[in-house]
PDB file of C-alpha atoms in Angstrom:
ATOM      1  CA  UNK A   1     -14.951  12.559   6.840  1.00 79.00           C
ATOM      2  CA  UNK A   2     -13.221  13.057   3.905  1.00 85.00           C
ATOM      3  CA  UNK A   3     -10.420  10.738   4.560  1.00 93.00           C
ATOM      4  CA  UNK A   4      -6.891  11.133   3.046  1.00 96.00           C
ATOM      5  CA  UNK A   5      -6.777  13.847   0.531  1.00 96.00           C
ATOM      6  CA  UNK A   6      -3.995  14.503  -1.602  1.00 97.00           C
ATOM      7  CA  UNK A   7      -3.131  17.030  -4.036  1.00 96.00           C
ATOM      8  CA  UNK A   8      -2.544  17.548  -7.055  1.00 97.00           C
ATOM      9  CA  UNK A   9      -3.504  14.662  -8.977  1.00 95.00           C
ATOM     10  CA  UNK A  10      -1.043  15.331 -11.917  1.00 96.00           C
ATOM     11  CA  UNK A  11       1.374  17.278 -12.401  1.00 96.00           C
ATOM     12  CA  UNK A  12       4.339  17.230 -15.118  1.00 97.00           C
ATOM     13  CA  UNK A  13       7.606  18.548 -14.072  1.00 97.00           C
ATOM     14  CA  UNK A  14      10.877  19.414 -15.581  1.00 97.00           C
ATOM     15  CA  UNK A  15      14.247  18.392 -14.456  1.00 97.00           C
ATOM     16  CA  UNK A  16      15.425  20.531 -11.505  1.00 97.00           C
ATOM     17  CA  UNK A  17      11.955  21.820 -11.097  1.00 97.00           C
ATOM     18  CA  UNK A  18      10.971  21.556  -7.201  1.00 96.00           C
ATOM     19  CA  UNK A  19       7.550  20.896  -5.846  1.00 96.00           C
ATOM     20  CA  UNK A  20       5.015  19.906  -2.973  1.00 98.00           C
ATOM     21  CA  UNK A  21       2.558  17.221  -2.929  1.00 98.00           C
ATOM     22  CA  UNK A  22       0.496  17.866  -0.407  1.00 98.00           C
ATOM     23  CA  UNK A  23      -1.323  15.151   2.281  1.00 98.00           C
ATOM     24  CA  UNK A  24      -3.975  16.084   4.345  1.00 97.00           C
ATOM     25  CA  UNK A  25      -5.898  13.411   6.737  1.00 97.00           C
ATOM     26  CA  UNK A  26      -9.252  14.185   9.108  1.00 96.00           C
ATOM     27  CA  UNK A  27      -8.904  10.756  11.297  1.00 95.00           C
ATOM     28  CA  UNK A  28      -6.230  11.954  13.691  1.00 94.00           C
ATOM     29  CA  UNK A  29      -4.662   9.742  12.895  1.00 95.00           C
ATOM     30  CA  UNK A  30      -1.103   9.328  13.970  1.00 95.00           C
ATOM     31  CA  UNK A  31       0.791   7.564  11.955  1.00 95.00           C
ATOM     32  CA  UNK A  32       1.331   8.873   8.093  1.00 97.00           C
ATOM     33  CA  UNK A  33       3.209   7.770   5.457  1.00 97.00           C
ATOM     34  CA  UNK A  34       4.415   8.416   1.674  1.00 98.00           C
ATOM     35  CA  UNK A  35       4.815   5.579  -0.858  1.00 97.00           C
ATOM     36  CA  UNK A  36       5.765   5.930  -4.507  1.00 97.00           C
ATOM     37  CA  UNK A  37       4.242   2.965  -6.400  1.00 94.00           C
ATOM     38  CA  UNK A  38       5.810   2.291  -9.564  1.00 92.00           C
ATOM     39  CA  UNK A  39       5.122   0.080 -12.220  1.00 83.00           C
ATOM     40  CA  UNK A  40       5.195  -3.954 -11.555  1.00 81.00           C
ATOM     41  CA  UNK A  41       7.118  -2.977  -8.788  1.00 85.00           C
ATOM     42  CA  UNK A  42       4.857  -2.859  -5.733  1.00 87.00           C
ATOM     43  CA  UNK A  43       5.079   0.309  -3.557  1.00 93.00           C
ATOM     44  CA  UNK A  44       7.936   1.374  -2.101  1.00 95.00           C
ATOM     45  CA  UNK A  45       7.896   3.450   1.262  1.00 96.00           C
ATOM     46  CA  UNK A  46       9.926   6.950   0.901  1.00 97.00           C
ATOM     47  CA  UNK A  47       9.233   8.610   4.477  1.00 97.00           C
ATOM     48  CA  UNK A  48       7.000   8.167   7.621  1.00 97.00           C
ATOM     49  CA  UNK A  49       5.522  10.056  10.595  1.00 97.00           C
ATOM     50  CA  UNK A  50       4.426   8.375  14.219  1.00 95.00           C
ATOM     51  CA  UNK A  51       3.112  11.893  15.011  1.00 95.00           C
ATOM     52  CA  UNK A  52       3.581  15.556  14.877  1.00 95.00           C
ATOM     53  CA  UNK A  53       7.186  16.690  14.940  1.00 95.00           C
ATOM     54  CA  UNK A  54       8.570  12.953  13.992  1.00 96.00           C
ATOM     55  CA  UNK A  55       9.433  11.949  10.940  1.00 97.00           C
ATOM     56  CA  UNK A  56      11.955   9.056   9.626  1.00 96.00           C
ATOM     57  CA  UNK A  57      13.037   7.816   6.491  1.00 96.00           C
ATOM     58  CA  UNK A  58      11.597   4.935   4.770  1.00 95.00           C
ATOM     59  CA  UNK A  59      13.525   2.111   1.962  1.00 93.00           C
ATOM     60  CA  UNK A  60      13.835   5.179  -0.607  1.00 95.00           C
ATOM     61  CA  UNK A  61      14.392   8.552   0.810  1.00 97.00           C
ATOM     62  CA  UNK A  62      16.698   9.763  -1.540  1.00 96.00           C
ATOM     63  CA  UNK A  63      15.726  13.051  -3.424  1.00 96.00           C
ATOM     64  CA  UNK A  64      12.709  14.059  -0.818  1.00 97.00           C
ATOM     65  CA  UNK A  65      12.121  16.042   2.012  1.00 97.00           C
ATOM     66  CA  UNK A  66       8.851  15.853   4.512  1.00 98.00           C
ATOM     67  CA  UNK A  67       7.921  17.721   7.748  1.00 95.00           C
ATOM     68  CA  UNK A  68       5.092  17.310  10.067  1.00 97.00           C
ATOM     69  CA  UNK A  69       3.955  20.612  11.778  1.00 97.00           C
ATOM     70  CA  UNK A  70       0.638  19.303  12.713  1.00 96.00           C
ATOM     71  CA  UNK A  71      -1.633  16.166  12.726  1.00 96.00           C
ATOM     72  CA  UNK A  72      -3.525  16.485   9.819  1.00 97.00           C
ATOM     73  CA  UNK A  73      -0.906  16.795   7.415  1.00 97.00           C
ATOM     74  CA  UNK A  74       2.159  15.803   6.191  1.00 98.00           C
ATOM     75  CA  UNK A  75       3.464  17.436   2.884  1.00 98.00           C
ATOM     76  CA  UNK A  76       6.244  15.847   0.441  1.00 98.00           C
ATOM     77  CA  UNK A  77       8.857  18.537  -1.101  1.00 98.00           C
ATOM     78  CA  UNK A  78      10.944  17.291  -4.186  1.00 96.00           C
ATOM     79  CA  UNK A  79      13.516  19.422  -4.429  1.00 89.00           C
ATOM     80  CA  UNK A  80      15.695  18.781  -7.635  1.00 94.00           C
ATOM     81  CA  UNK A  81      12.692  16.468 -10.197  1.00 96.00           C
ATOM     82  CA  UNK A  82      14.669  13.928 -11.793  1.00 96.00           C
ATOM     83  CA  UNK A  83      13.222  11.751 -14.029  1.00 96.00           C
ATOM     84  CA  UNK A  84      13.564   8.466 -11.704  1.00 95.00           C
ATOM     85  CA  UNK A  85      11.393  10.564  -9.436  1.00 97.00           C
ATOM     86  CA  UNK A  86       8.469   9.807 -12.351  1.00 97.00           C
ATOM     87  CA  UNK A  87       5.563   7.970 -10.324  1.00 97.00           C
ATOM     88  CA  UNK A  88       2.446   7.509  -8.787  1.00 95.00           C
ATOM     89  CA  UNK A  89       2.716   8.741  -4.735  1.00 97.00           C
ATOM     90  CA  UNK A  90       0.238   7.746  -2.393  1.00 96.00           C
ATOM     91  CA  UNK A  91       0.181   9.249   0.985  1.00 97.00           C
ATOM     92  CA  UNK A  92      -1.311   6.949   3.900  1.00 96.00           C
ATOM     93  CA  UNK A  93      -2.377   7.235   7.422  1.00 96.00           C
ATOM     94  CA  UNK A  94      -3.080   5.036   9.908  1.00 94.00           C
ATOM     95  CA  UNK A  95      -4.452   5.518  13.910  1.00 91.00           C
ATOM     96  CA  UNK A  96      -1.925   3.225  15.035  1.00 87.00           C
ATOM     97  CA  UNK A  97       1.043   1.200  13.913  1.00 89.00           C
ATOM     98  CA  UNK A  98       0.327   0.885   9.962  1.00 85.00           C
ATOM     99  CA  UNK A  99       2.404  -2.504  10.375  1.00 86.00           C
ATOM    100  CA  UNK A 100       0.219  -3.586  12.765  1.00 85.00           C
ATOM    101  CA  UNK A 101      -3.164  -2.315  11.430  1.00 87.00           C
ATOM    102  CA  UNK A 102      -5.122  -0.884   8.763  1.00 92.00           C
ATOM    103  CA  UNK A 103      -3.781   1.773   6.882  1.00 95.00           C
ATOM    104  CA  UNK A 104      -6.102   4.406   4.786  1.00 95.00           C
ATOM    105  CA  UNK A 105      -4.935   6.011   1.801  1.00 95.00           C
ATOM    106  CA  UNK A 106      -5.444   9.074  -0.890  1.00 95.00           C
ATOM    107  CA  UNK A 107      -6.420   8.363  -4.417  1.00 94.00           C
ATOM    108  CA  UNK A 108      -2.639   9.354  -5.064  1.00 95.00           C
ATOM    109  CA  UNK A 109      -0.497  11.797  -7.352  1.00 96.00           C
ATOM    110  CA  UNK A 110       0.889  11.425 -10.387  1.00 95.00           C
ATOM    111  CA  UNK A 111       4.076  13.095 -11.287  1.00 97.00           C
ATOM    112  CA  UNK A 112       5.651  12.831 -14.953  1.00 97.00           C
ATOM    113  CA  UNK A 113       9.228  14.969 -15.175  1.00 96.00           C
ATOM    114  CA  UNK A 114      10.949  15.589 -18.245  1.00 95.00           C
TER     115      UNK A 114
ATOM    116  CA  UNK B   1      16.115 -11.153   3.262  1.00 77.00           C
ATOM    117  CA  UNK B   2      12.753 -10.582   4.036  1.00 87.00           C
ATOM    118  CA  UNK B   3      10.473 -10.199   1.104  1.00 91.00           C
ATOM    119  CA  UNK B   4       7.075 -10.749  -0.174  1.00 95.00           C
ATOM    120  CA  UNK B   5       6.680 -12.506  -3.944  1.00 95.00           C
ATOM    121  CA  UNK B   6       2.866 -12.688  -5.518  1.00 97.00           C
ATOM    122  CA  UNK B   7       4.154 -15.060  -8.424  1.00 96.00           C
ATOM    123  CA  UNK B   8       1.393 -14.413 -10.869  1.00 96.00           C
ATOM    124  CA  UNK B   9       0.770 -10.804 -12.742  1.00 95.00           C
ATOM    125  CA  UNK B  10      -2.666 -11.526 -13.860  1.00 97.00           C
ATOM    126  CA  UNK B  11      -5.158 -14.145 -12.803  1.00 98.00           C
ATOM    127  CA  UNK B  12      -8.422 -14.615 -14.860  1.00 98.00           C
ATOM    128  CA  UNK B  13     -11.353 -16.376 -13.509  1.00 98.00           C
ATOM    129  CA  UNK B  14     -14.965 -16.225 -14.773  1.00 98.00           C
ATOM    130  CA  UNK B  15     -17.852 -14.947 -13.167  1.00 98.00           C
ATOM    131  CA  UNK B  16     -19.232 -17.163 -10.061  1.00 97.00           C
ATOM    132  CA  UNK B  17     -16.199 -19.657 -10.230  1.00 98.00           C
ATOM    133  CA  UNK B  18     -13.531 -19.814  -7.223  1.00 98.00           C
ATOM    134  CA  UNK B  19     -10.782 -17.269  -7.049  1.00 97.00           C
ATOM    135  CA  UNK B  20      -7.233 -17.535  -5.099  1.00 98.00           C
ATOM    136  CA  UNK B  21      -4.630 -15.099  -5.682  1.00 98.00           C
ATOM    137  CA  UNK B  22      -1.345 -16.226  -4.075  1.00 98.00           C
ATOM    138  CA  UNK B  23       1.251 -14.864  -1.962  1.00 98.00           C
ATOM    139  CA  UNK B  24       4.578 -16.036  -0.231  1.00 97.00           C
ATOM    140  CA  UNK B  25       6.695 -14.392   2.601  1.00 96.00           C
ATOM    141  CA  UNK B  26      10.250 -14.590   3.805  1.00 94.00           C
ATOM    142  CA  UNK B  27      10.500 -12.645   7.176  1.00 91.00           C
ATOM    143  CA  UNK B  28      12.198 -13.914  10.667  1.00 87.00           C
ATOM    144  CA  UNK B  29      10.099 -14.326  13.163  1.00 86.00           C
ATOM    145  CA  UNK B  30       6.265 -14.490  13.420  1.00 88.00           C
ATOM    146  CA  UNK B  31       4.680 -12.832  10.141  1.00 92.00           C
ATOM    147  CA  UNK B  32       2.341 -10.168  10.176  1.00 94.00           C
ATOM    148  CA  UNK B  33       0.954 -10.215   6.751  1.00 96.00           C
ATOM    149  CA  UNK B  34      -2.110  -8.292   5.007  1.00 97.00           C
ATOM    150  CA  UNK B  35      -3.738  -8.066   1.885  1.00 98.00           C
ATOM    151  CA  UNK B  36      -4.735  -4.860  -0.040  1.00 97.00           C
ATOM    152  CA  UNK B  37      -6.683  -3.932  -3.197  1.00 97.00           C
ATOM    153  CA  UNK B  38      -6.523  -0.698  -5.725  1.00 94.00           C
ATOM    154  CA  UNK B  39      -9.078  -0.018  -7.613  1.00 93.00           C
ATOM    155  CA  UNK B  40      -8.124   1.416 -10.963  1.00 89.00           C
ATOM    156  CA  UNK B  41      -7.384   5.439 -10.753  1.00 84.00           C
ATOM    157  CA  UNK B  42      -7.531   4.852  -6.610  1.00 87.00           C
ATOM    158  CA  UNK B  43      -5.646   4.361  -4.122  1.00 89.00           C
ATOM    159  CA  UNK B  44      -5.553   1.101  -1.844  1.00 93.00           C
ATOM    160  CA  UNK B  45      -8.169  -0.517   0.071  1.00 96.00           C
ATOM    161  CA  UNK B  46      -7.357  -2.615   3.120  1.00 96.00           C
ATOM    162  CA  UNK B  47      -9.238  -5.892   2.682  1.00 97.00           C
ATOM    163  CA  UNK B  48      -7.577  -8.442   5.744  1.00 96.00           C
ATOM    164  CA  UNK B  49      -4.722  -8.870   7.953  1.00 95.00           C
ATOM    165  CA  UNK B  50      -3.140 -11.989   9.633  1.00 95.00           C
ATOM    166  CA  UNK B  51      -1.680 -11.154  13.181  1.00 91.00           C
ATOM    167  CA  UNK B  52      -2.266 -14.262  15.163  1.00 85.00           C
ATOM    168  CA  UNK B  53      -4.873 -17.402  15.640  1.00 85.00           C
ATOM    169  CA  UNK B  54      -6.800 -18.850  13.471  1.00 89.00           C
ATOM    170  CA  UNK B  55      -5.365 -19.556   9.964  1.00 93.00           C
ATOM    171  CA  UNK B  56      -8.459 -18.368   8.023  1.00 96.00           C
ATOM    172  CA  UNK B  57      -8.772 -15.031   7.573  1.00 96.00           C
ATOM    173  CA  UNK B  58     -12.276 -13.550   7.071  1.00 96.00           C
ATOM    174  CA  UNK B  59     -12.361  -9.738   5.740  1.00 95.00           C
ATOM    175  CA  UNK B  60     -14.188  -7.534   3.397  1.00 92.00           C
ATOM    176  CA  UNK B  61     -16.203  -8.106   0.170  1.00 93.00           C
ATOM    177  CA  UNK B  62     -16.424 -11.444   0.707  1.00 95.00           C
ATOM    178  CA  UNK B  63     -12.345 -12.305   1.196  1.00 97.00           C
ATOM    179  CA  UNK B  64     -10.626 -14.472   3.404  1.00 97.00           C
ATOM    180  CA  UNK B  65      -7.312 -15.319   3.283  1.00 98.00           C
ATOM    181  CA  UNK B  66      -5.467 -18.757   4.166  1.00 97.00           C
ATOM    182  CA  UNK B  67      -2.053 -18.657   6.524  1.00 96.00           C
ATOM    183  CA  UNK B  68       0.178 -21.494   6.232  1.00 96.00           C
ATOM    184  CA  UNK B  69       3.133 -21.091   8.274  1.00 94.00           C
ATOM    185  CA  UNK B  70       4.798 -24.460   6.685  1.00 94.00           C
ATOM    186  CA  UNK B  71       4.392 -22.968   3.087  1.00 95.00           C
ATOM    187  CA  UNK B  72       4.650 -19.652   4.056  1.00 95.00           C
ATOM    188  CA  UNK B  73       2.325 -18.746   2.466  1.00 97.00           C
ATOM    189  CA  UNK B  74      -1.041 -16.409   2.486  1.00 98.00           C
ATOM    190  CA  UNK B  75      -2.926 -16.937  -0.489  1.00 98.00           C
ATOM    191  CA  UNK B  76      -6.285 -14.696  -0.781  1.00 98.00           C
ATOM    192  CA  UNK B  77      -9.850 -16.645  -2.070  1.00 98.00           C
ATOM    193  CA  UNK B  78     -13.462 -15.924  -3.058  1.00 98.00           C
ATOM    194  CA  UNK B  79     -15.892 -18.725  -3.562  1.00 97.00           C
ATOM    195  CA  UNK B  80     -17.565 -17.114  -6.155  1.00 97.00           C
ATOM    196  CA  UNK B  81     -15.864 -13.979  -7.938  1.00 98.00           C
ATOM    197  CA  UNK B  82     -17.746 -11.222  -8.884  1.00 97.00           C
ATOM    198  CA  UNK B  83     -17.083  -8.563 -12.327  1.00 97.00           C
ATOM    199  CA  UNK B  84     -16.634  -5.748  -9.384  1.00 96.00           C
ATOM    200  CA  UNK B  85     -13.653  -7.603  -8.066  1.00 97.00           C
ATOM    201  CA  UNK B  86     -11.140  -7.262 -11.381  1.00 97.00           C
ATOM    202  CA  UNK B  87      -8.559  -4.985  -9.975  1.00 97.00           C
ATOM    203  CA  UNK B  88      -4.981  -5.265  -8.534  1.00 96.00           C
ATOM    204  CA  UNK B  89      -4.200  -7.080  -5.750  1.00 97.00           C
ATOM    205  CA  UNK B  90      -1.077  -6.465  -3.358  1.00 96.00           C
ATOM    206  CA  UNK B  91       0.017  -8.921  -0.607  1.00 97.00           C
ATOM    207  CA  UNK B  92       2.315  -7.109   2.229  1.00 96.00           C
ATOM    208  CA  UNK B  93       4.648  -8.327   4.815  1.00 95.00           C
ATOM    209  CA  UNK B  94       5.322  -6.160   8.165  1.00 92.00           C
ATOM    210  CA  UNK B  95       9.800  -6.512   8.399  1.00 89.00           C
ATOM    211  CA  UNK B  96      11.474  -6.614  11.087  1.00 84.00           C
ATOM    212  CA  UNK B  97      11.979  -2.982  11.398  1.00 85.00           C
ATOM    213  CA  UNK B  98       8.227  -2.267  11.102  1.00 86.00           C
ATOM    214  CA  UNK B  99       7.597  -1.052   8.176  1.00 89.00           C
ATOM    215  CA  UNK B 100       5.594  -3.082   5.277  1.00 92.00           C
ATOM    216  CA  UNK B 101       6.818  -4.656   2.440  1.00 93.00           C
ATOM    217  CA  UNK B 102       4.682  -5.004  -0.347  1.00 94.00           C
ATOM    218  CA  UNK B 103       4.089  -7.533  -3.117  1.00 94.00           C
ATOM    219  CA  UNK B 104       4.227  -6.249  -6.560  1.00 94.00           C
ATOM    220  CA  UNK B 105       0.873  -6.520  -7.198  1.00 95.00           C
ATOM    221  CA  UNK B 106      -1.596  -9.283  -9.458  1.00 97.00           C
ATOM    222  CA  UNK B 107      -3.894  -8.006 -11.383  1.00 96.00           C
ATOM    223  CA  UNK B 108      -7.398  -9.878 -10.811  1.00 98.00           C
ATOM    224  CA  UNK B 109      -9.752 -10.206 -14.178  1.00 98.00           C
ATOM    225  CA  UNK B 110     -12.749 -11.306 -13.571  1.00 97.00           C
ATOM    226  CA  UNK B 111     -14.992 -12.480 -17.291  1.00 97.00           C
ATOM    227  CA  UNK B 112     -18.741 -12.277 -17.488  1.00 95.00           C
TER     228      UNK B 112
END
């Protein structure tokens, strides 16, 4: 298994520049999630999915858009890059309830825009 | 408010001596609390969770972690800390809505 791959690893943006990071997991696993971790601050969760066709907002949606057409992935779009949006995102999955159990994550993106 | 607060950024401890990394909550009702680890470049590694029972935790590498409801607290320990364990630390709290809340993170050095 190769886990919870993300990609890219970097990428640098300019403002108003859109993008895609891309999340792919081979658990089927149910439950996925995006976090942006920033630093000394923790991470923070931006959007979830409890399966394919569901997905729900998290503490800091603002700025991001995410769909779930099937189980294996679950792709973040940034539409307008503004430089608050300048981070490290992990995507994570989890078989069941991630507040409940275990939750696996990618080795992460990190996006610079200027 | 429910929150989660790891009050020290870095911790230093030498090789083979004790190690506890601390964490507090603030959530209504019964916590649900779990400690990851990020290694530097990766992303994070789930070490132990507290649901329910006994107040020592046991989990991986060699961590357990100690609930104390009175305290609220859940700090994380090693007997005997190891090079391989300097990384960074994050404590997280499951809120009443179900998502997780995490700690901002302490950064675990560990001296030869």
């Amino acid at each position: 298994n190769a886990g919870v791959t993300q990609t890219p690893k970097f990428r640098i943006l300019k403002i108003g520049q859109s993008m895609t990071l891309q999340c792919a997991q081979d658990m089927n696993h149910n439950y996925m999630y995006w976090y942006r971790q920033d630093p000394g601050m923790g991470l923070k969760l931006i959007y979830y999915s409890v399966g394919a066709g569901i997905t729900d907002k998290g503490e800091v949606p603002n700025g991001y858009n995410v769909s779930r057409s099937t189980t294996e992935d679950f792709p973040l779009r940034l539409e307008l890059a503004a430089p608050s949006q300048t981070s490290v995102y992990f995507c994570a999955s989890s078989y069941l309830d991630g507040s409940y159990n275990e939750q696996f994550f990618g080795p992460g993106t990190r996006l610079t825009v200027l | 408010a429910q929150s989660v607060a790891q009050p020290e950024d870095q911790v230093n401890v030498a090789e083979g001596n004790p190690l506890t990394v601390k964490c507090t909550y603030s959530v209504s009702g019964n916590p649900y609390l779990f400690w990851y680890v990020q290694y530097p470049n990766r992303g994070l590694q789930f070490l132990l969770k507290y649901i329910t029972g006994d107040n020592l935790v046991k989990g991986s590498y060699g961590f357990e972690a100690e609930f104390n409801k009175s305290q609220t607290s859940f700090h994380l320990k090693k007997p005997s800390a190891l090079v391989s364990d300097s990384a960074l630390y994050f404590c997280a709290v499951r809120d009443n809505t179900g998502k997780l809340i995490f700690g901002q993170g302490t950064t675990l050095q560990v001296k030869p």
